[in-house]
Structures are given as structure tokens and as C-alpha cells.
mmCIF file of C-alpha atoms and ligand atoms in Angstrom:
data_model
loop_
_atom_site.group_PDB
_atom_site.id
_atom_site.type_symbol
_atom_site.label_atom_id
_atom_site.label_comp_id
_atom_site.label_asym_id
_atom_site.label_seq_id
_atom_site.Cartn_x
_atom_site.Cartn_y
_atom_site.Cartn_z
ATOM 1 C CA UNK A 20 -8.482 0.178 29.289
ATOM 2 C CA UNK A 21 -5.386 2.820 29.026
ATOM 3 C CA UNK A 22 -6.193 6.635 28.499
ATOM 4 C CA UNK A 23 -3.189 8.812 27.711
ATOM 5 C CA UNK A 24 -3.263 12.166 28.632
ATOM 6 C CA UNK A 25 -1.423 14.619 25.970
ATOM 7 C CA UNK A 26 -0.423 18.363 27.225
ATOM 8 C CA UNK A 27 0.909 20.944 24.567
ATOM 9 C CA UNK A 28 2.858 23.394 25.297
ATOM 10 C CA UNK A 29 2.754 26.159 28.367
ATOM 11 C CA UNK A 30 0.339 23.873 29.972
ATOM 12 C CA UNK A 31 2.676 23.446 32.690
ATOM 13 C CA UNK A 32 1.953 26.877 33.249
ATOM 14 C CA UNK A 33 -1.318 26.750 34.469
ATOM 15 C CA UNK A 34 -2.334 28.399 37.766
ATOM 16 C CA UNK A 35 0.156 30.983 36.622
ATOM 17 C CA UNK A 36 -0.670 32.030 33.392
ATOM 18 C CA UNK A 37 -3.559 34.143 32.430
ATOM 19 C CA UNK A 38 -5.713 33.421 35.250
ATOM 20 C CA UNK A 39 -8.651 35.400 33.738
ATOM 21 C CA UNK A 40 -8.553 33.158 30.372
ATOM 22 C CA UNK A 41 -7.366 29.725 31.911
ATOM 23 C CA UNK A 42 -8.972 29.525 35.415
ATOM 24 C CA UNK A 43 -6.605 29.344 38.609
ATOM 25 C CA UNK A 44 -6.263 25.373 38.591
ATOM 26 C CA UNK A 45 -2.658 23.973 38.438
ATOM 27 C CA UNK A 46 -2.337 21.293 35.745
ATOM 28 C CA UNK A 47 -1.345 18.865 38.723
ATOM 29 C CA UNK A 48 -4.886 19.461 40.248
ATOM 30 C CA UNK A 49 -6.685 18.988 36.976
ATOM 31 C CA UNK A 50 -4.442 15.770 36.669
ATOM 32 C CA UNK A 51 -5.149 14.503 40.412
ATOM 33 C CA UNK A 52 -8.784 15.036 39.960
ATOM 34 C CA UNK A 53 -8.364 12.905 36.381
ATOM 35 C CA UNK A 54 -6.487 10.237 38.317
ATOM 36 C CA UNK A 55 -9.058 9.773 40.705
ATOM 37 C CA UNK A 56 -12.084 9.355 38.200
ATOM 38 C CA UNK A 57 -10.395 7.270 36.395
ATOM 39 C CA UNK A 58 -9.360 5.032 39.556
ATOM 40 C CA UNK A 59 -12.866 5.064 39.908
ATOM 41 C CA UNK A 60 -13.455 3.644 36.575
ATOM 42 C CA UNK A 61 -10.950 0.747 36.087
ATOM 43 C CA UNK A 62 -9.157 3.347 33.670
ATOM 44 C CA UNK A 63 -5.067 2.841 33.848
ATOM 45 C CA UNK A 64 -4.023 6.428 32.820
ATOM 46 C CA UNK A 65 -0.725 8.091 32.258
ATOM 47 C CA UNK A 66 -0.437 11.670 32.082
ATOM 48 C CA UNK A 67 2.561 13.256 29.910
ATOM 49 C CA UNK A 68 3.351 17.277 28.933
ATOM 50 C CA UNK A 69 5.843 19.001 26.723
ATOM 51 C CA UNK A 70 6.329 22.426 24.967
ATOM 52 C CA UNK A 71 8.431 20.459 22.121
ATOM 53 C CA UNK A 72 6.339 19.462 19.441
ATOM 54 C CA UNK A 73 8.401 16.421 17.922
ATOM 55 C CA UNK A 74 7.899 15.125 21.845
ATOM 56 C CA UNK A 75 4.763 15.318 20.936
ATOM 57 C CA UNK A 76 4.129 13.557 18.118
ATOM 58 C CA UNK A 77 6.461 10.767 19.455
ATOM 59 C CA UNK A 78 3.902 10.764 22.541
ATOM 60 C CA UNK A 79 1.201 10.058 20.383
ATOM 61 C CA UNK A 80 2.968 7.590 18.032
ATOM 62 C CA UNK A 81 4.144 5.505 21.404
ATOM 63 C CA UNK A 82 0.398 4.842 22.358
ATOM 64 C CA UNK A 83 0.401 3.032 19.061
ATOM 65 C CA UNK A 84 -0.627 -0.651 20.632
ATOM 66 C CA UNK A 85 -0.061 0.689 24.489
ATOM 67 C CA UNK A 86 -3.314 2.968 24.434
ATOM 68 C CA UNK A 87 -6.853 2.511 23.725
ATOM 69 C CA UNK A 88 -7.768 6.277 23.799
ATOM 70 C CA UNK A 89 -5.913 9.697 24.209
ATOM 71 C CA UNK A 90 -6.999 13.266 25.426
ATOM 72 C CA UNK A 91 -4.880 15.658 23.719
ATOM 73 C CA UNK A 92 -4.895 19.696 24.304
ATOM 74 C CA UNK A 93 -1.842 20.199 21.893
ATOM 75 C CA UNK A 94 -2.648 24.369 23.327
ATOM 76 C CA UNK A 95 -0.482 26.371 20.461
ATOM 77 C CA UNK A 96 0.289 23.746 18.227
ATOM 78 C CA UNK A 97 -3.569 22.909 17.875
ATOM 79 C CA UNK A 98 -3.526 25.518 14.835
ATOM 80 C CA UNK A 99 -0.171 25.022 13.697
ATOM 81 C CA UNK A 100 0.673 21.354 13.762
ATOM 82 C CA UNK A 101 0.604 18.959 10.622
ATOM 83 C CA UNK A 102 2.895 16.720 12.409
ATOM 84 C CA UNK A 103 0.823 16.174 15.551
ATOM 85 C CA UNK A 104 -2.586 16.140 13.516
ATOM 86 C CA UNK A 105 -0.610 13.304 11.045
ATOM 87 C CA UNK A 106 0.548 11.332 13.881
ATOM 88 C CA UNK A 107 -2.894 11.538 15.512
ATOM 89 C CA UNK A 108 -4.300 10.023 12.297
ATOM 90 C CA UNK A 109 -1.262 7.275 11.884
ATOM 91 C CA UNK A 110 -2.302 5.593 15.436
ATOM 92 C CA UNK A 111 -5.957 5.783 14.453
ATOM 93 C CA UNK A 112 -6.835 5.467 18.303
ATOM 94 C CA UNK A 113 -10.080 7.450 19.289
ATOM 95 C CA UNK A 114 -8.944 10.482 20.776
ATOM 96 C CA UNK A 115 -10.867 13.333 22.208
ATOM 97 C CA UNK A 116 -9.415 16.939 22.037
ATOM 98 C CA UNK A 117 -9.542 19.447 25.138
ATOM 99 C CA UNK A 118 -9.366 23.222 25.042
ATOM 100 C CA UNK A 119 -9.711 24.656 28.583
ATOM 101 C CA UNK A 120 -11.483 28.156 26.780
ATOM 102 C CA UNK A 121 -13.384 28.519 23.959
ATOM 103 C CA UNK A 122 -11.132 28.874 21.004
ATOM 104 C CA UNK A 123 -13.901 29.886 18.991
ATOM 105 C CA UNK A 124 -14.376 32.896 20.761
ATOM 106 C CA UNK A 125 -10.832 34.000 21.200
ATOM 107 C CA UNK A 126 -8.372 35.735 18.329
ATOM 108 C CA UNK A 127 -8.622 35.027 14.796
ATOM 109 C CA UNK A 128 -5.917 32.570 14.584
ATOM 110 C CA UNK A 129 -7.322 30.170 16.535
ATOM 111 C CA UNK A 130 -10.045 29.498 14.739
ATOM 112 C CA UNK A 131 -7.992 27.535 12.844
ATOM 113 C CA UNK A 132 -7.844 23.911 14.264
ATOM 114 C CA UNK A 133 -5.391 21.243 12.660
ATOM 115 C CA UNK A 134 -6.208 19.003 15.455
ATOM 116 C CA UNK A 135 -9.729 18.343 15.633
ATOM 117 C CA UNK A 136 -10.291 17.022 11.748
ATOM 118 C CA UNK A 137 -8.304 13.859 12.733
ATOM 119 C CA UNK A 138 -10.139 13.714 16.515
ATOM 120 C CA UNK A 139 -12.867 11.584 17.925
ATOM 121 C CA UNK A 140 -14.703 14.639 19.318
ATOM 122 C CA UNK A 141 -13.273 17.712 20.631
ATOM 123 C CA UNK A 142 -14.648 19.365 24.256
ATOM 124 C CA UNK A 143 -14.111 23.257 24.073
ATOM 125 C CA UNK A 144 -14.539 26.525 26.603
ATOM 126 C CA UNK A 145 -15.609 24.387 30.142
ATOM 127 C CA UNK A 146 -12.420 25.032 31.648
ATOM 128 C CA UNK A 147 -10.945 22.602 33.457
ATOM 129 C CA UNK A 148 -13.868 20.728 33.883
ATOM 130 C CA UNK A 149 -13.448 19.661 30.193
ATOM 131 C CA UNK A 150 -10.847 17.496 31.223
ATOM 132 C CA UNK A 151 -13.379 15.323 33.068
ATOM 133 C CA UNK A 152 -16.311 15.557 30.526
ATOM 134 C CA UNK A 153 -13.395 14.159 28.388
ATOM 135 C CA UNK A 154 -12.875 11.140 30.535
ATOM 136 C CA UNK A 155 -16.730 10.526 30.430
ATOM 137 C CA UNK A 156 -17.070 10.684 26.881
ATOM 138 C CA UNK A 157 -13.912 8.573 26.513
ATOM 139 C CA UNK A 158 -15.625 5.690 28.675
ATOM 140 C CA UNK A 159 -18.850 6.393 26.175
ATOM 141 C CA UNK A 160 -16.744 6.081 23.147
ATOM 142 C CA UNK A 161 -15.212 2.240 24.718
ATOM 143 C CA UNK A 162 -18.741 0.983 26.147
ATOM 144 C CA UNK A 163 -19.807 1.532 21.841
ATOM 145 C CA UNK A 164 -16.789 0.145 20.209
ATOM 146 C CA UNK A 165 -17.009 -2.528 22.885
ATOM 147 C CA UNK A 166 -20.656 -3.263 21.928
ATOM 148 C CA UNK A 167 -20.030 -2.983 18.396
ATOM 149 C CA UNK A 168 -17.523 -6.022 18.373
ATOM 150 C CA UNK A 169 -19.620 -7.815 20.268
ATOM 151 C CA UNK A 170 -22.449 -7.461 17.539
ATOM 152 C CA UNK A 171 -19.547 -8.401 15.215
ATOM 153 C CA UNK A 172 -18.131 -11.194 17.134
ATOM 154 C CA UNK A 173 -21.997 -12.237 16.671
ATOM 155 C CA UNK A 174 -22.466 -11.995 13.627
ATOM 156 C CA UNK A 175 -19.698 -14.003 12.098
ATOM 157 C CA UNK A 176 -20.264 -17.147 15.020
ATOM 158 C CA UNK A 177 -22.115 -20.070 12.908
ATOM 159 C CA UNK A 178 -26.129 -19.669 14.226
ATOM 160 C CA UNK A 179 -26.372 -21.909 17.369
ATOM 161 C CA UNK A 180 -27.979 -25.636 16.844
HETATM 162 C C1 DQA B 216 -5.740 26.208 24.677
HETATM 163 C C2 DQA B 216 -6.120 27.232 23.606
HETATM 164 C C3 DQA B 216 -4.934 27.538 22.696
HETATM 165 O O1 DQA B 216 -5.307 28.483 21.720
HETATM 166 C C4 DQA B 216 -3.788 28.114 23.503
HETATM 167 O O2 DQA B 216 -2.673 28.328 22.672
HETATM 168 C C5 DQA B 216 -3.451 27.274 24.680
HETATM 169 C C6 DQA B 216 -4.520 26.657 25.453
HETATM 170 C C7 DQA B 216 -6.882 25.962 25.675
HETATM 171 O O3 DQA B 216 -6.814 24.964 26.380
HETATM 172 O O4 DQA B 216 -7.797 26.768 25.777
HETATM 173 O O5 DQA B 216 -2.286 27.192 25.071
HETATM 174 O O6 DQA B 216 -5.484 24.977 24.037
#
């Protein structure tokens, strides 16, 4: 199983930028920790990050037959994106959406989510612990598609002599 890891813009910033909002953790730390669980698990993952929004959308297009699953916090673009929320929806891949604070306790404008319509489930205000919670529900979300095809695979085999 592949899990791609999706960071929106100023992400890179973490550790630096508000502190009293976003925690102290560097995004490299929150990806080492990620790495390890998922090392753990038999997860391959791959971790990718840009401020551009067209990178991101071509991100999420390439997991398109590479993936089985991304974690996305598309940050700013998370209440401004079509693109990224169409692309999300194109590769039809579960995907579970991250927001290190709780958006719906912040400013008005980002109450408005163009992101999490088109996601799996969405895993909001933990802080960086999210990112792991993420990863757990991600293996939850497999294990049930897994045993759903197996009920299929079932289903259509000719009854046993
Ligand atoms: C964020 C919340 C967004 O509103 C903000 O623009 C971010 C980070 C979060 O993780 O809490 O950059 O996605």
C-alpha cells in the first residue's frame, strides 16, 4: 500500500510560523515521525510540499494509479481551490484531509472548505498529531475496502461443490 503525503502552501514554514496557532514542530519532524509509523505498517509513503497550487493539483493527479490513499493539508488553498478539490475528485483515491488547528474556530474565511466535500474524512484542530491519526484512519479505510472486495470477490465465485 502507497500513502502520499500532500503539503499546501507555507507548510514548509512550520516551526517558524505562528508558533502559538501551529505548534513548534518542523514539518520534517511531523514527516520523520509519519515515516516511521508507516515503516511500521508495511505503508510505502512519499512525502511532497509546494506553495504553487497547479504543483498541486499535478501532485494529486500523478497518484492517479501510483497511490492507494493521500493525506492532503492544501493550508490556504483549502478554501480557495476548485482546481485541487476537482483533481481530488478526478483520481477518486480515498483521501483524508489534515488541518493542524481547528479551522472551525479560526476567522470567518475559513470556514469555507473546498477540500473536504470531495475527501474521505477530514482530521481537524489536533495539531500535529493529526498527521498520525490520519495514517491510522488511512490503514482503517484499506483493511474495509480490502474486506469489501473480498466479500465481492465472494460473491461472484460459482458456490463451491
Ligand atoms: C491550515 C489551516 C489553514 O487555514 C491555513 O491557511 C494553513 C494551515 C492548518 O493546518 O491548520 O496554512 O491548513
Amino acid at each position: 500500500m502507497k500513502v502520499v503525503v500532500i503539503q499546501g502552501p507555507n507548510l514548509n514554514m512550520l516551526g517558524v510560523r505562528e508558533q502559538n496557532i501551529y505548534g513548534p514542530m518542523k514539518l520534517e519532524q511531523i514527516h520523520a515521525q509519519m515515516k516511521e509509523f508507516a515503516t511500521q505498517n508495511n505503508i510505502e509513503i512519499e512525502f511532497f510540499q509546494s506553495n504553487l497550487e497547479g504543483e498541486i493539483v499535478d501532485k494529486v493527479q500523478e497518484c492517479y494509479g501510483d497511490a492507494d490513499g493521500i493525506i492532503i493539508n492544501a493550508a490556504a488553498y483549502t478554501h480557495t481551490s476548485i482546481a485541487i478539490r476537482d483533481a481530488i475528485s478526478a483520481v477518486s483515491l480515498p483521501a483524508i484531509e489534515v488541518h493542524i488547528s481547528n479551522i472551525h474556530r479560526r476567522e470567518e474565511f475559513r470556514k469555507e472548505n473546498m477540500i473536504a466535500p470531495v475527501c474521505t474524512s477530514s482530521v481537524v484542530g489536533f495539531g500535529p498529531f493529526g498527521y498520525h491519526l490520519a495514517m491510522v484512519g488511512m490503514l482503517q479505510i484499506m483493511s474495509e475496502m480490502q474486506a469489501a472486495k473480498e466479500m465481492q470477490k465472494q460473491q461472484q465465485e460459482p458456490a463451491a461443490k
